[in-house]
């Protein structure tokens, strides 16, 4: 199956726009993130799909994505991207440096390597939507 993931453009404000998918009722729904990292000590993240808009601010994009995911989960909806995959989690150093867009694709019992670093907004055919709780449990292993 040839699926396009995470195509990126820029809007008139200079904010990056990234196309993603939301999983709901067994279907993939097109959605878009707007990333604003020009807010001083925080970032702003907006997810828009099917006439719905979720907007939040946080210290990093990973934390902002988690806030949006919490709202989506209440409606039984899940993002399809690395940042919402069970086996992806940022390291303390990656969160403290930059805007928190990079995380590690973890393998239980194996140390993380540079080749395991992914952009949380990207995806591939192996991304399986997971709840925040499942992602945290996997990370604790």
XYZ file of C-alpha atoms in Angstrom:
141
model
C 0.000 0.000 0.000
C 1.518 3.342 -1.013
C 0.449 5.996 1.495
C 1.818 9.526 1.681
C 2.775 10.556 5.195
C 3.562 13.919 6.742
C 3.910 16.237 3.767
C 4.981 19.697 4.921
C 4.398 23.265 3.700
C 4.464 26.743 5.198
C 1.585 29.177 5.671
C 1.530 32.972 5.246
C 2.630 33.453 8.880
C 5.739 31.364 8.333
C 4.367 28.491 10.434
C 5.065 24.969 9.264
C 2.000 22.961 8.212
C 2.280 19.173 8.374
C -0.339 16.808 6.968
C -1.080 13.811 9.191
C -3.914 11.360 9.756
C -6.292 10.768 12.651
C -7.649 7.264 13.219
C -11.355 7.228 14.096
C -14.036 4.543 13.779
C -11.720 2.322 11.732
C -10.960 5.092 9.224
C -7.995 7.348 8.523
C -9.036 11.007 8.386
C -6.793 13.669 6.858
C -5.667 16.299 9.332
C -3.081 19.065 9.545
C -0.807 20.376 12.267
C 0.276 24.015 12.372
C 3.530 24.479 14.282
C 4.523 27.814 15.782
C 7.889 27.865 17.516
C 8.186 31.652 17.615
C 6.377 32.156 20.940
C 9.289 32.751 23.287
C 9.516 30.094 26.009
C 6.783 27.877 24.589
C 5.520 26.437 21.319
C 2.006 26.522 19.937
C 0.445 23.552 18.163
C -2.861 23.415 16.306
C -4.511 20.305 14.840
C -7.342 20.794 12.370
C -9.534 18.135 10.751
C -13.163 17.715 9.736
C -14.188 21.152 10.981
C -12.541 20.534 14.378
C -9.658 22.484 15.787
C -7.463 21.689 18.781
C -4.970 24.359 19.827
C -2.542 24.289 22.722
C 0.717 25.647 24.057
C 3.482 23.819 25.903
C 7.206 23.864 26.532
C 7.823 21.396 23.662
C 5.987 20.057 20.639
C 5.921 16.566 22.194
C 4.139 17.912 25.281
C 1.769 19.972 23.130
C 1.003 16.906 21.007
C 0.276 14.946 24.185
C -2.262 17.571 25.272
C -4.030 17.340 21.910
C -3.894 13.540 22.046
C -5.593 13.594 25.460
C -8.493 15.552 23.966
C -8.689 13.233 20.955
C -8.670 10.124 23.139
C -11.793 11.337 24.937
C -13.537 10.989 21.535
C -11.809 7.649 20.775
C -9.597 9.250 18.116
C -5.848 8.683 17.732
C -3.085 10.381 15.792
C -1.111 8.355 13.263
C 2.436 9.658 13.625
C 5.625 8.766 15.461
C 4.825 11.059 18.387
C 1.656 9.044 19.037
C 3.215 5.600 18.519
C 3.683 3.269 21.452
C 7.397 2.712 20.793
C 8.422 6.378 20.390
C 9.441 8.648 23.262
C 11.789 11.619 23.614
C 14.874 11.413 25.778
C 15.385 13.937 28.552
C 18.159 15.544 26.541
C 16.086 15.811 23.350
C 13.283 17.503 25.311
C 15.630 19.956 26.997
C 17.269 20.919 23.706
C 15.217 22.611 21.010
C 11.486 22.327 20.566
C 10.963 18.621 21.300
C 10.359 17.455 17.742
C 12.831 14.595 17.911
C 12.301 11.352 19.808
C 13.637 7.822 19.832
C 11.956 4.784 18.347
C 12.604 2.416 21.241
C 13.303 -1.290 21.215
C 12.925 -3.026 24.585
C 16.231 -4.228 25.988
C 18.311 -2.323 23.432
C 20.011 1.051 23.781
C 18.713 3.859 21.581
C 20.916 4.684 18.595
C 21.138 7.759 16.392
C 19.429 5.763 13.657
C 16.409 5.434 15.983
C 15.772 9.203 16.077
C 12.528 10.272 14.372
C 10.578 13.499 13.912
C 7.405 13.115 15.996
C 5.255 14.531 13.185
C 6.437 12.000 10.580
C 4.983 8.534 10.098
C 5.412 5.335 8.150
C 3.382 2.201 7.555
C 4.588 0.763 10.884
C 3.057 3.539 13.028
C 0.353 2.051 15.184
C -1.833 4.560 17.018
C -1.558 4.179 20.791
C -3.027 5.847 23.823
C -0.865 8.119 25.954
C -1.106 5.550 28.749
C 0.130 2.718 26.483
C 2.998 4.885 25.248
C 4.024 5.744 28.831
C 3.863 2.063 29.888
C 6.046 1.037 26.927
C 8.546 3.769 27.777
C 8.745 2.614 31.398
C 9.748 -0.882 30.235
